[in-house]
């Protein structure tokens, strides 16, 4: 059986790894949200529309808190505005 301090140290290292992975995933999601928000779906090739819709649907399924964390990770933000297709009611993503 391992001593408690060794187990605590292992758990702490694992938590650090998971938090680092979370931060990288937030950066990916934030960048994807900013990209999707900047796209004009009418200008996309038909083969890309399905993929863009999948990404937009996945992003829209996130909690508001997670989406805000993701946008903060890439220094983008949600601004009030007129909703377009794929946007939350009255919000749009702006990249800085």
PDB file of N, CA and C in Angstrom:
ATOM      1  N   UNK A   1       0.840  -1.183   0.000  1.00  0.00           N
ATOM      2  CA  UNK A   1       0.000   0.000   0.000  1.00  0.00           C
ATOM      3  C   UNK A   1       0.887   1.250   0.000  1.00  0.00           C
ATOM      4  N   UNK A   2       0.516   2.242  -0.804  1.00  0.00           N
ATOM      5  CA  UNK A   2       1.301   3.466  -0.927  1.00  0.00           C
ATOM      6  C   UNK A   2       1.035   4.395   0.251  1.00  0.00           C
ATOM      7  N   UNK A   3       2.063   5.122   0.643  1.00  0.00           N
ATOM      8  CA  UNK A   3       1.833   6.143   1.675  1.00  0.00           C
ATOM      9  C   UNK A   3       0.902   7.235   1.144  1.00  0.00           C
ATOM     10  N   UNK A   4       0.163   7.849   2.043  1.00  0.00           N
ATOM     11  CA  UNK A   4      -0.811   8.882   1.658  1.00  0.00           C
ATOM     12  C   UNK A   4      -0.166  10.036   0.899  1.00  0.00           C
ATOM     13  N   UNK A   5       1.023  10.472   1.318  1.00  0.00           N
ATOM     14  CA  UNK A   5       1.643  11.616   0.652  1.00  0.00           C
ATOM     15  C   UNK A   5       2.043  11.272  -0.782  1.00  0.00           C
ATOM     16  N   UNK A   6       2.389  10.017  -1.051  1.00  0.00           N
ATOM     17  CA  UNK A   6       2.709   9.596  -2.418  1.00  0.00           C
ATOM     18  C   UNK A   6       1.443   9.590  -3.277  1.00  0.00           C
ATOM     19  N   UNK A   7       0.342   9.109  -2.721  1.00  0.00           N
ATOM     20  CA  UNK A   7      -0.932   9.116  -3.442  1.00  0.00           C
ATOM     21  C   UNK A   7      -1.389  10.549  -3.716  1.00  0.00           C
ATOM     22  N   UNK A   8      -1.245  11.411  -2.725  1.00  0.00           N
ATOM     23  CA  UNK A   8      -1.633  12.812  -2.904  1.00  0.00           C
ATOM     24  C   UNK A   8      -0.775  13.469  -3.974  1.00  0.00           C
ATOM     25  N   UNK A   9       0.498  13.150  -3.993  1.00  0.00           N
ATOM     26  CA  UNK A   9       1.399  13.701  -5.002  1.00  0.00           C
ATOM     27  C   UNK A   9       1.019  13.221  -6.400  1.00  0.00           C
ATOM     28  N   UNK A  10       0.685  11.934  -6.526  1.00  0.00           N
ATOM     29  CA  UNK A  10       0.268  11.393  -7.822  1.00  0.00           C
ATOM     30  C   UNK A  10      -1.033  12.049  -8.289  1.00  0.00           C
ATOM     31  N   UNK A  11      -1.981  12.210  -7.377  1.00  0.00           N
ATOM     32  CA  UNK A  11      -3.246  12.856  -7.724  1.00  0.00           C
ATOM     33  C   UNK A  11      -3.030  14.313  -8.126  1.00  0.00           C
ATOM     34  N   UNK A  12      -2.123  14.979  -7.443  1.00  0.00           N
ATOM     35  CA  UNK A  12      -1.819  16.367  -7.776  1.00  0.00           C
ATOM     36  C   UNK A  12      -1.217  16.478  -9.172  1.00  0.00           C
ATOM     37  N   UNK A  13      -0.299  15.570  -9.512  1.00  0.00           N
ATOM     38  CA  UNK A  13       0.298  15.565 -10.859  1.00  0.00           C
ATOM     39  C   UNK A  13      -0.763  15.280 -11.914  1.00  0.00           C
ATOM     40  N   UNK A  14      -1.629  14.320 -11.647  1.00  0.00           N
ATOM     41  CA  UNK A  14      -2.697  13.987 -12.595  1.00  0.00           C
ATOM     42  C   UNK A  14      -3.648  15.175 -12.779  1.00  0.00           C
ATOM     43  N   UNK A  15      -3.971  15.850 -11.699  1.00  0.00           N
ATOM     44  CA  UNK A  15      -4.833  17.026 -11.781  1.00  0.00           C
ATOM     45  C   UNK A  15      -4.168  18.126 -12.609  1.00  0.00           C
ATOM     46  N   UNK A  16      -2.867  18.324 -12.420  1.00  0.00           N
ATOM     47  CA  UNK A  16      -2.132  19.312 -13.221  1.00  0.00           C
ATOM     48  C   UNK A  16      -2.182  18.964 -14.707  1.00  0.00           C
ATOM     49  N   UNK A  17      -2.023  17.693 -15.026  1.00  0.00           N
ATOM     50  CA  UNK A  17      -2.087  17.239 -16.423  1.00  0.00           C
ATOM     51  C   UNK A  17      -3.475  17.507 -16.994  1.00  0.00           C
ATOM     52  N   UNK A  18      -4.511  17.140 -16.249  1.00  0.00           N
ATOM     53  CA  UNK A  18      -5.886  17.344 -16.712  1.00  0.00           C
ATOM     54  C   UNK A  18      -6.218  18.825 -16.880  1.00  0.00           C
ATOM     55  N   UNK A  19      -5.755  19.664 -15.979  1.00  0.00           N
ATOM     56  CA  UNK A  19      -6.016  21.099 -16.102  1.00  0.00           C
ATOM     57  C   UNK A  19      -5.294  21.680 -17.319  1.00  0.00           C
ATOM     58  N   UNK A  20      -4.086  21.191 -17.607  1.00  0.00           N
ATOM     59  CA  UNK A  20      -3.373  21.628 -18.807  1.00  0.00           C
ATOM     60  C   UNK A  20      -4.101  21.203 -20.069  1.00  0.00           C
ATOM     61  N   UNK A  21      -4.607  19.972 -20.077  1.00  0.00           N
ATOM     62  CA  UNK A  21      -5.376  19.490 -21.229  1.00  0.00           C
ATOM     63  C   UNK A  21      -6.665  20.282 -21.386  1.00  0.00           C
ATOM     64  N   UNK A  22      -7.316  20.604 -20.284  1.00  0.00           N
ATOM     65  CA  UNK A  22      -8.541  21.410 -20.344  1.00  0.00           C
ATOM     66  C   UNK A  22      -8.245  22.763 -20.970  1.00  0.00           C
ATOM     67  N   UNK A  23      -7.140  23.382 -20.566  1.00  0.00           N
ATOM     68  CA  UNK A  23      -6.794  24.691 -21.116  1.00  0.00           C
ATOM     69  C   UNK A  23      -6.558  24.608 -22.624  1.00  0.00           C
ATOM     70  N   UNK A  24      -5.862  23.576 -23.069  1.00  0.00           N
ATOM     71  CA  UNK A  24      -5.624  23.411 -24.512  1.00  0.00           C
ATOM     72  C   UNK A  24      -6.936  23.166 -25.256  1.00  0.00           C
ATOM     73  N   UNK A  25      -7.835  22.373 -24.675  1.00  0.00           N
ATOM     74  CA  UNK A  25      -9.139  22.141 -25.305  1.00  0.00           C
ATOM     75  C   UNK A  25      -9.973  23.422 -25.345  1.00  0.00           C
ATOM     76  N   UNK A  26      -9.899  24.228 -24.293  1.00  0.00           N
ATOM     77  CA  UNK A  26     -10.610  25.506 -24.305  1.00  0.00           C
ATOM     78  C   UNK A  26     -10.083  26.404 -25.418  1.00  0.00           C
ATOM     79  N   UNK A  27      -8.773  26.391 -25.637  1.00  0.00           N
ATOM     80  CA  UNK A  27      -8.192  27.191 -26.714  1.00  0.00           C
ATOM     81  C   UNK A  27      -8.690  26.717 -28.076  1.00  0.00           C
ATOM     82  N   UNK A  28      -8.769  25.407 -28.266  1.00  0.00           N
ATOM     83  CA  UNK A  28      -9.271  24.861 -29.533  1.00  0.00           C
ATOM     84  C   UNK A  28     -10.731  25.252 -29.735  1.00  0.00           C
ATOM     85  N   UNK A  29     -11.542  25.090 -28.701  1.00  0.00           N
ATOM     86  CA  UNK A  29     -12.966  25.417 -28.805  1.00  0.00           C
ATOM     87  C   UNK A  29     -13.158  26.915 -29.028  1.00  0.00           C
ATOM     88  N   UNK A  30     -12.399  27.730 -28.327  1.00  0.00           N
ATOM     89  CA  UNK A  30     -12.506  29.179 -28.510  1.00  0.00           C
ATOM     90  C   UNK A  30     -12.132  29.603 -29.915  1.00  0.00           C
ATOM     91  N   UNK A  31     -11.055  29.025 -30.434  1.00  0.00           N
ATOM     92  CA  UNK A  31     -10.641  29.341 -31.804  1.00  0.00           C
ATOM     93  C   UNK A  31     -11.689  28.868 -32.807  1.00  0.00           C
ATOM     94  N   UNK A  32     -12.249  27.690 -32.575  1.00  0.00           N
ATOM     95  CA  UNK A  32     -13.290  27.170 -33.472  1.00  0.00           C
ATOM     96  C   UNK A  32     -14.530  28.061 -33.425  1.00  0.00           C
ATOM     97  N   UNK A  33     -14.904  28.527 -32.237  1.00  0.00           N
ATOM     98  CA  UNK A  33     -16.073  29.405 -32.110  1.00  0.00           C
ATOM     99  C   UNK A  33     -15.848  30.713 -32.855  1.00  0.00           C
ATOM    100  N   UNK A  34     -14.659  31.284 -32.705  1.00  0.00           N
ATOM    101  CA  UNK A  34     -14.354  32.528 -33.413  1.00  0.00           C
ATOM    102  C   UNK A  34     -14.351  32.305 -34.922  1.00  0.00           C
ATOM    103  N   UNK A  35     -13.813  31.173 -35.363  1.00  0.00           N
ATOM    104  CA  UNK A  35     -13.788  30.862 -36.797  1.00  0.00           C
ATOM    105  C   UNK A  35     -15.203  30.691 -37.340  1.00  0.00           C
ATOM    106  N   UNK A  36     -16.006  29.897 -36.666  1.00  0.00           N
ATOM    107  CA  UNK A  36     -17.381  29.644 -37.117  1.00  0.00           C
ATOM    108  C   UNK A  36     -18.173  30.956 -37.152  1.00  0.00           C
ATOM    109  N   UNK A  37     -17.974  31.798 -36.139  1.00  0.00           N
ATOM    110  CA  UNK A  37     -18.705  33.069 -36.092  1.00  0.00           C
ATOM    111  C   UNK A  37     -18.325  33.990 -37.245  1.00  0.00           C
ATOM    112  N   UNK A  38     -17.110  33.843 -37.755  1.00  0.00           N
ATOM    113  CA  UNK A  38     -16.663  34.733 -38.828  1.00  0.00           C
ATOM    114  C   UNK A  38     -17.005  34.213 -40.220  1.00  0.00           C
ATOM    115  N   UNK A  39     -17.495  32.981 -40.309  1.00  0.00           N
ATOM    116  CA  UNK A  39     -17.796  32.391 -41.616  1.00  0.00           C
ATOM    117  C   UNK A  39     -19.119  32.889 -42.181  1.00  0.00           C
ATOM    118  N   UNK A  40     -19.155  32.998 -43.487  1.00  0.00           N
ATOM    119  CA  UNK A  40     -20.403  33.238 -44.206  1.00  0.00           C
ATOM    120  C   UNK A  40     -20.781  31.895 -44.808  1.00  0.00           C
ATOM    121  N   UNK A  41     -21.771  31.240 -44.227  1.00  0.00           N
ATOM    122  CA  UNK A  41     -22.112  29.877 -44.661  1.00  0.00           C
ATOM    123  C   UNK A  41     -22.508  29.821 -46.129  1.00  0.00           C
ATOM    124  N   UNK A  42     -22.980  30.935 -46.669  1.00  0.00           N
ATOM    125  CA  UNK A  42     -23.351  30.954 -48.093  1.00  0.00           C
ATOM    126  C   UNK A  42     -22.129  30.871 -48.998  1.00  0.00           C
ATOM    127  N   UNK A  43     -20.961  31.236 -48.469  1.00  0.00           N
ATOM    128  CA  UNK A  43     -19.740  31.216 -49.273  1.00  0.00           C
ATOM    129  C   UNK A  43     -18.965  29.906 -49.128  1.00  0.00           C
ATOM    130  N   UNK A  44     -19.406  29.036 -48.241  1.00  0.00           N
ATOM    131  CA  UNK A  44     -18.709  27.764 -48.019  1.00  0.00           C
ATOM    132  C   UNK A  44     -19.042  26.766 -49.114  1.00  0.00           C
ATOM    133  N   UNK A  45     -18.058  25.934 -49.470  1.00  0.00           N
ATOM    134  CA  UNK A  45     -18.382  24.832 -50.377  1.00  0.00           C
ATOM    135  C   UNK A  45     -19.380  23.898 -49.692  1.00  0.00           C
ATOM    136  N   UNK A  46     -20.265  23.284 -50.450  1.00  0.00           N
ATOM    137  CA  UNK A  46     -21.274  22.398 -49.842  1.00  0.00           C
ATOM    138  C   UNK A  46     -20.671  21.313 -48.954  1.00  0.00           C
ATOM    139  N   UNK A  47     -19.490  20.836 -49.300  1.00  0.00           N
ATOM    140  CA  UNK A  47     -18.868  19.785 -48.487  1.00  0.00           C
ATOM    141  C   UNK A  47     -18.420  20.303 -47.126  1.00  0.00           C
ATOM    142  N   UNK A  48     -18.195  21.603 -46.997  1.00  0.00           N
ATOM    143  CA  UNK A  48     -17.746  22.173 -45.727  1.00  0.00           C
ATOM    144  C   UNK A  48     -18.909  22.583 -44.830  1.00  0.00           C
ATOM    145  N   UNK A  49     -20.086  22.757 -45.404  1.00  0.00           N
ATOM    146  CA  UNK A  49     -21.240  23.215 -44.626  1.00  0.00           C
ATOM    147  C   UNK A  49     -21.602  22.213 -43.537  1.00  0.00           C
ATOM    148  N   UNK A  50     -21.587  20.940 -43.857  1.00  0.00           N
ATOM    149  CA  UNK A  50     -21.942  19.909 -42.873  1.00  0.00           C
ATOM    150  C   UNK A  50     -20.962  19.924 -41.698  1.00  0.00           C
ATOM    151  N   UNK A  51     -19.669  20.041 -41.991  1.00  0.00           N
ATOM    152  CA  UNK A  51     -18.661  20.086 -40.927  1.00  0.00           C
ATOM    153  C   UNK A  51     -18.807  21.341 -40.084  1.00  0.00           C
ATOM    154  N   UNK A  52     -19.029  22.481 -40.733  1.00  0.00           N
ATOM    155  CA  UNK A  52     -19.208  23.733 -40.001  1.00  0.00           C
ATOM    156  C   UNK A  52     -20.445  23.662 -39.112  1.00  0.00           C
ATOM    157  N   UNK A  53     -21.502  23.043 -39.619  1.00  0.00           N
ATOM    158  CA  UNK A  53     -22.725  22.894 -38.830  1.00  0.00           C
ATOM    159  C   UNK A  53     -22.488  21.998 -37.618  1.00  0.00           C
ATOM    160  N   UNK A  54     -21.726  20.935 -37.793  1.00  0.00           N
ATOM    161  CA  UNK A  54     -21.402  20.041 -36.680  1.00  0.00           C
ATOM    162  C   UNK A  54     -20.618  20.787 -35.605  1.00  0.00           C
ATOM    163  N   UNK A  55     -19.625  21.573 -36.022  1.00  0.00           N
ATOM    164  CA  UNK A  55     -18.839  22.352 -35.061  1.00  0.00           C
ATOM    165  C   UNK A  55     -19.733  23.368 -34.350  1.00  0.00           C
ATOM    166  N   UNK A  56     -20.553  24.093 -35.114  1.00  0.00           N
ATOM    167  CA  UNK A  56     -21.438  25.101 -34.519  1.00  0.00           C
ATOM    168  C   UNK A  56     -22.424  24.467 -33.540  1.00  0.00           C
ATOM    169  N   UNK A  57     -22.988  23.330 -33.903  1.00  0.00           N
ATOM    170  CA  UNK A  57     -23.933  22.638 -33.023  1.00  0.00           C
ATOM    171  C   UNK A  57     -23.243  22.194 -31.734  1.00  0.00           C
ATOM    172  N   UNK A  58     -22.028  21.683 -31.850  1.00  0.00           N
ATOM    173  CA  UNK A  58     -21.274  21.246 -30.670  1.00  0.00           C
ATOM    174  C   UNK A  58     -20.943  22.424 -29.764  1.00  0.00           C
ATOM    175  N   UNK A  59     -20.539  23.539 -30.362  1.00  0.00           N
ATOM    176  CA  UNK A  59     -20.226  24.736 -29.577  1.00  0.00           C
ATOM    177  C   UNK A  59     -21.479  25.252 -28.881  1.00  0.00           C
ATOM    178  N   UNK A  60     -22.594  25.281 -29.587  1.00  0.00           N
ATOM    179  CA  UNK A  60     -23.843  25.775 -28.999  1.00  0.00           C
ATOM    180  C   UNK A  60     -24.362  24.880 -27.884  1.00  0.00           C
ATOM    181  N   UNK A  61     -23.916  23.630 -27.835  1.00  0.00           N
ATOM    182  CA  UNK A  61     -24.336  22.708 -26.778  1.00  0.00           C
ATOM    183  C   UNK A  61     -23.560  22.931 -25.475  1.00  0.00           C
ATOM    184  N   UNK A  62     -22.484  23.716 -25.531  1.00  0.00           N
ATOM    185  CA  UNK A  62     -21.691  23.985 -24.336  1.00  0.00           C
ATOM    186  C   UNK A  62     -22.465  24.880 -23.376  1.00  0.00           C
ATOM    187  N   UNK A  63     -22.139  24.765 -22.104  1.00  0.00           N
ATOM    188  CA  UNK A  63     -22.722  25.690 -21.133  1.00  0.00           C
ATOM    189  C   UNK A  63     -22.164  27.087 -21.402  1.00  0.00           C
ATOM    190  N   UNK A  64     -22.896  28.098 -20.985  1.00  0.00           N
ATOM    191  CA  UNK A  64     -22.429  29.473 -21.173  1.00  0.00           C
ATOM    192  C   UNK A  64     -21.076  29.688 -20.504  1.00  0.00           C
ATOM    193  N   UNK A  65     -20.900  29.122 -19.318  1.00  0.00           N
ATOM    194  CA  UNK A  65     -19.644  29.291 -18.586  1.00  0.00           C
ATOM    195  C   UNK A  65     -18.473  28.686 -19.354  1.00  0.00           C
ATOM    196  N   UNK A  66     -18.653  27.488 -19.886  1.00  0.00           N
ATOM    197  CA  UNK A  66     -17.580  26.841 -20.640  1.00  0.00           C
ATOM    198  C   UNK A  66     -17.273  27.617 -21.914  1.00  0.00           C
ATOM    199  N   UNK A  67     -18.311  28.082 -22.602  1.00  0.00           N
ATOM    200  CA  UNK A  67     -18.087  28.863 -23.816  1.00  0.00           C
ATOM    201  C   UNK A  67     -17.336  30.147 -23.494  1.00  0.00           C
ATOM    202  N   UNK A  68     -17.707  30.815 -22.433  1.00  0.00           N
ATOM    203  CA  UNK A  68     -16.997  32.050 -22.052  1.00  0.00           C
ATOM    204  C   UNK A  68     -15.544  31.753 -21.692  1.00  0.00           C
ATOM    205  N   UNK A  69     -15.281  30.650 -20.994  1.00  0.00           N
ATOM    206  CA  UNK A  69     -13.900  30.255 -20.685  1.00  0.00           C
ATOM    207  C   UNK A  69     -13.115  29.994 -21.965  1.00  0.00           C
ATOM    208  N   UNK A  70     -13.753  29.328 -22.931  1.00  0.00           N
ATOM    209  CA  UNK A  70     -13.090  29.016 -24.201  1.00  0.00           C
ATOM    210  C   UNK A  70     -12.778  30.290 -24.973  1.00  0.00           C
ATOM    211  N   UNK A  71     -13.721  31.207 -25.016  1.00  0.00           N
ATOM    212  CA  UNK A  71     -13.488  32.466 -25.726  1.00  0.00           C
ATOM    213  C   UNK A  71     -12.414  33.294 -25.030  1.00  0.00           C
ATOM    214  N   UNK A  72     -12.416  33.276 -23.707  1.00  0.00           N
ATOM    215  CA  UNK A  72     -11.382  34.000 -22.961  1.00  0.00           C
ATOM    216  C   UNK A  72     -10.000  33.419 -23.233  1.00  0.00           C
ATOM    217  N   UNK A  73      -9.932  32.119 -23.459  1.00  0.00           N
ATOM    218  CA  UNK A  73      -8.647  31.464 -23.717  1.00  0.00           C
ATOM    219  C   UNK A  73      -8.006  31.959 -25.007  1.00  0.00           C
ATOM    220  N   UNK A  74      -8.816  32.458 -25.934  1.00  0.00           N
ATOM    221  CA  UNK A  74      -8.279  32.981 -27.204  1.00  0.00           C
ATOM    222  C   UNK A  74      -8.565  34.480 -27.347  1.00  0.00           C
ATOM    223  N   UNK A  75      -8.931  35.102 -26.244  1.00  0.00           N
ATOM    224  CA  UNK A  75      -9.213  36.537 -26.211  1.00  0.00           C
ATOM    225  C   UNK A  75     -10.299  36.959 -27.192  1.00  0.00           C
ATOM    226  N   UNK A  76     -11.321  36.155 -27.308  1.00  0.00           N
ATOM    227  CA  UNK A  76     -12.509  36.508 -28.093  1.00  0.00           C
ATOM    228  C   UNK A  76     -13.623  36.749 -27.090  1.00  0.00           C
ATOM    229  N   UNK A  77     -14.666  37.387 -27.521  1.00  0.00           N
ATOM    230  CA  UNK A  77     -15.760  37.649 -26.590  1.00  0.00           C
ATOM    231  C   UNK A  77     -17.092  37.593 -27.310  1.00  0.00           C
ATOM    232  N   UNK A  78     -18.130  37.492 -26.510  1.00  0.00           N
ATOM    233  CA  UNK A  78     -19.492  37.491 -27.030  1.00  0.00           C
ATOM    234  C   UNK A  78     -20.019  38.915 -26.916  1.00  0.00           C
ATOM    235  N   UNK A  79     -20.514  39.445 -28.021  1.00  0.00           N
ATOM    236  CA  UNK A  79     -21.120  40.772 -28.023  1.00  0.00           C
ATOM    237  C   UNK A  79     -22.605  40.646 -28.273  1.00  0.00           C
ATOM    238  N   UNK A  80     -23.372  41.567 -27.706  1.00  0.00           N
ATOM    239  CA  UNK A  80     -24.806  41.615 -28.006  1.00  0.00           C
ATOM    240  C   UNK A  80     -24.978  42.077 -29.441  1.00  0.00           C
ATOM    241  N   UNK A  81     -25.966  41.548 -30.096  1.00  0.00           N
ATOM    242  CA  UNK A  81     -26.226  41.939 -31.474  1.00  0.00           C
ATOM    243  C   UNK A  81     -27.394  41.162 -32.020  1.00  0.00           C
ATOM    244  N   UNK A  82     -27.660  41.354 -33.280  1.00  0.00           N
ATOM    245  CA  UNK A  82     -28.734  40.629 -33.941  1.00  0.00           C
ATOM    246  C   UNK A  82     -28.280  39.205 -34.210  1.00  0.00           C
ATOM    247  N   UNK A  83     -29.051  38.190 -33.817  1.00  0.00           N
ATOM    248  CA  UNK A  83     -28.640  36.807 -34.046  1.00  0.00           C
ATOM    249  C   UNK A  83     -28.694  36.435 -35.519  1.00  0.00           C
ATOM    250  N   UNK A  84     -27.665  35.720 -35.962  1.00  0.00           N
ATOM    251  CA  UNK A  84     -27.641  35.123 -37.290  1.00  0.00           C
ATOM    252  C   UNK A  84     -27.792  33.629 -37.110  1.00  0.00           C
ATOM    253  N   UNK A  85     -27.791  32.884 -38.198  1.00  0.00           N
ATOM    254  CA  UNK A  85     -27.876  31.426 -38.106  1.00  0.00           C
ATOM    255  C   UNK A  85     -26.733  30.903 -37.252  1.00  0.00           C
ATOM    256  N   UNK A  86     -27.052  30.016 -36.308  1.00  0.00           N
ATOM    257  CA  UNK A  86     -26.038  29.368 -35.492  1.00  0.00           C
ATOM    258  C   UNK A  86     -25.613  30.168 -34.278  1.00  0.00           C
ATOM    259  N   UNK A  87     -26.126  31.372 -34.102  1.00  0.00           N
ATOM    260  CA  UNK A  87     -25.737  32.166 -32.954  1.00  0.00           C
ATOM    261  C   UNK A  87     -26.775  32.025 -31.852  1.00  0.00           C
ATOM    262  N   UNK A  88     -26.333  32.260 -30.641  1.00  0.00           N
ATOM    263  CA  UNK A  88     -27.265  32.286 -29.530  1.00  0.00           C
ATOM    264  C   UNK A  88     -28.082  33.566 -29.638  1.00  0.00           C
ATOM    265  N   UNK A  89     -29.242  33.557 -29.088  1.00  0.00           N
ATOM    266  CA  UNK A  89     -30.151  34.696 -29.186  1.00  0.00           C
ATOM    267  C   UNK A  89     -29.459  35.981 -28.736  1.00  0.00           C
ATOM    268  N   UNK A  90     -29.334  36.940 -29.651  1.00  0.00           N
ATOM    269  CA  UNK A  90     -28.801  38.250 -29.325  1.00  0.00           C
ATOM    270  C   UNK A  90     -27.313  38.301 -29.066  1.00  0.00           C
ATOM    271  N   UNK A  91     -26.547  37.296 -29.461  1.00  0.00           N
ATOM    272  CA  UNK A  91     -25.115  37.275 -29.190  1.00  0.00           C
ATOM    273  C   UNK A  91     -24.338  36.915 -30.440  1.00  0.00           C
ATOM    274  N   UNK A  92     -23.102  37.427 -30.518  1.00  0.00           N
ATOM    275  CA  UNK A  92     -22.197  37.008 -31.579  1.00  0.00           C
ATOM    276  C   UNK A  92     -20.789  37.011 -31.019  1.00  0.00           C
ATOM    277  N   UNK A  93     -19.915  36.204 -31.599  1.00  0.00           N
ATOM    278  CA  UNK A  93     -18.538  36.075 -31.140  1.00  0.00           C
ATOM    279  C   UNK A  93     -17.669  37.034 -31.927  1.00  0.00           C
ATOM    280  N   UNK A  94     -16.815  37.768 -31.216  1.00  0.00           N
ATOM    281  CA  UNK A  94     -15.887  38.692 -31.848  1.00  0.00           C
ATOM    282  C   UNK A  94     -14.488  38.329 -31.387  1.00  0.00           C
ATOM    283  N   UNK A  95     -13.573  38.191 -32.335  1.00  0.00           N
ATOM    284  CA  UNK A  95     -12.188  37.858 -32.023  1.00  0.00           C
ATOM    285  C   UNK A  95     -11.361  39.133 -31.958  1.00  0.00           C
ATOM    286  N   UNK A  96     -10.433  39.186 -31.002  1.00  0.00           N
ATOM    287  CA  UNK A  96      -9.568  40.368 -30.864  1.00  0.00           C
ATOM    288  C   UNK A  96      -8.148  40.048 -31.223  1.00  0.00           C
TER     289      UNK A  96
END
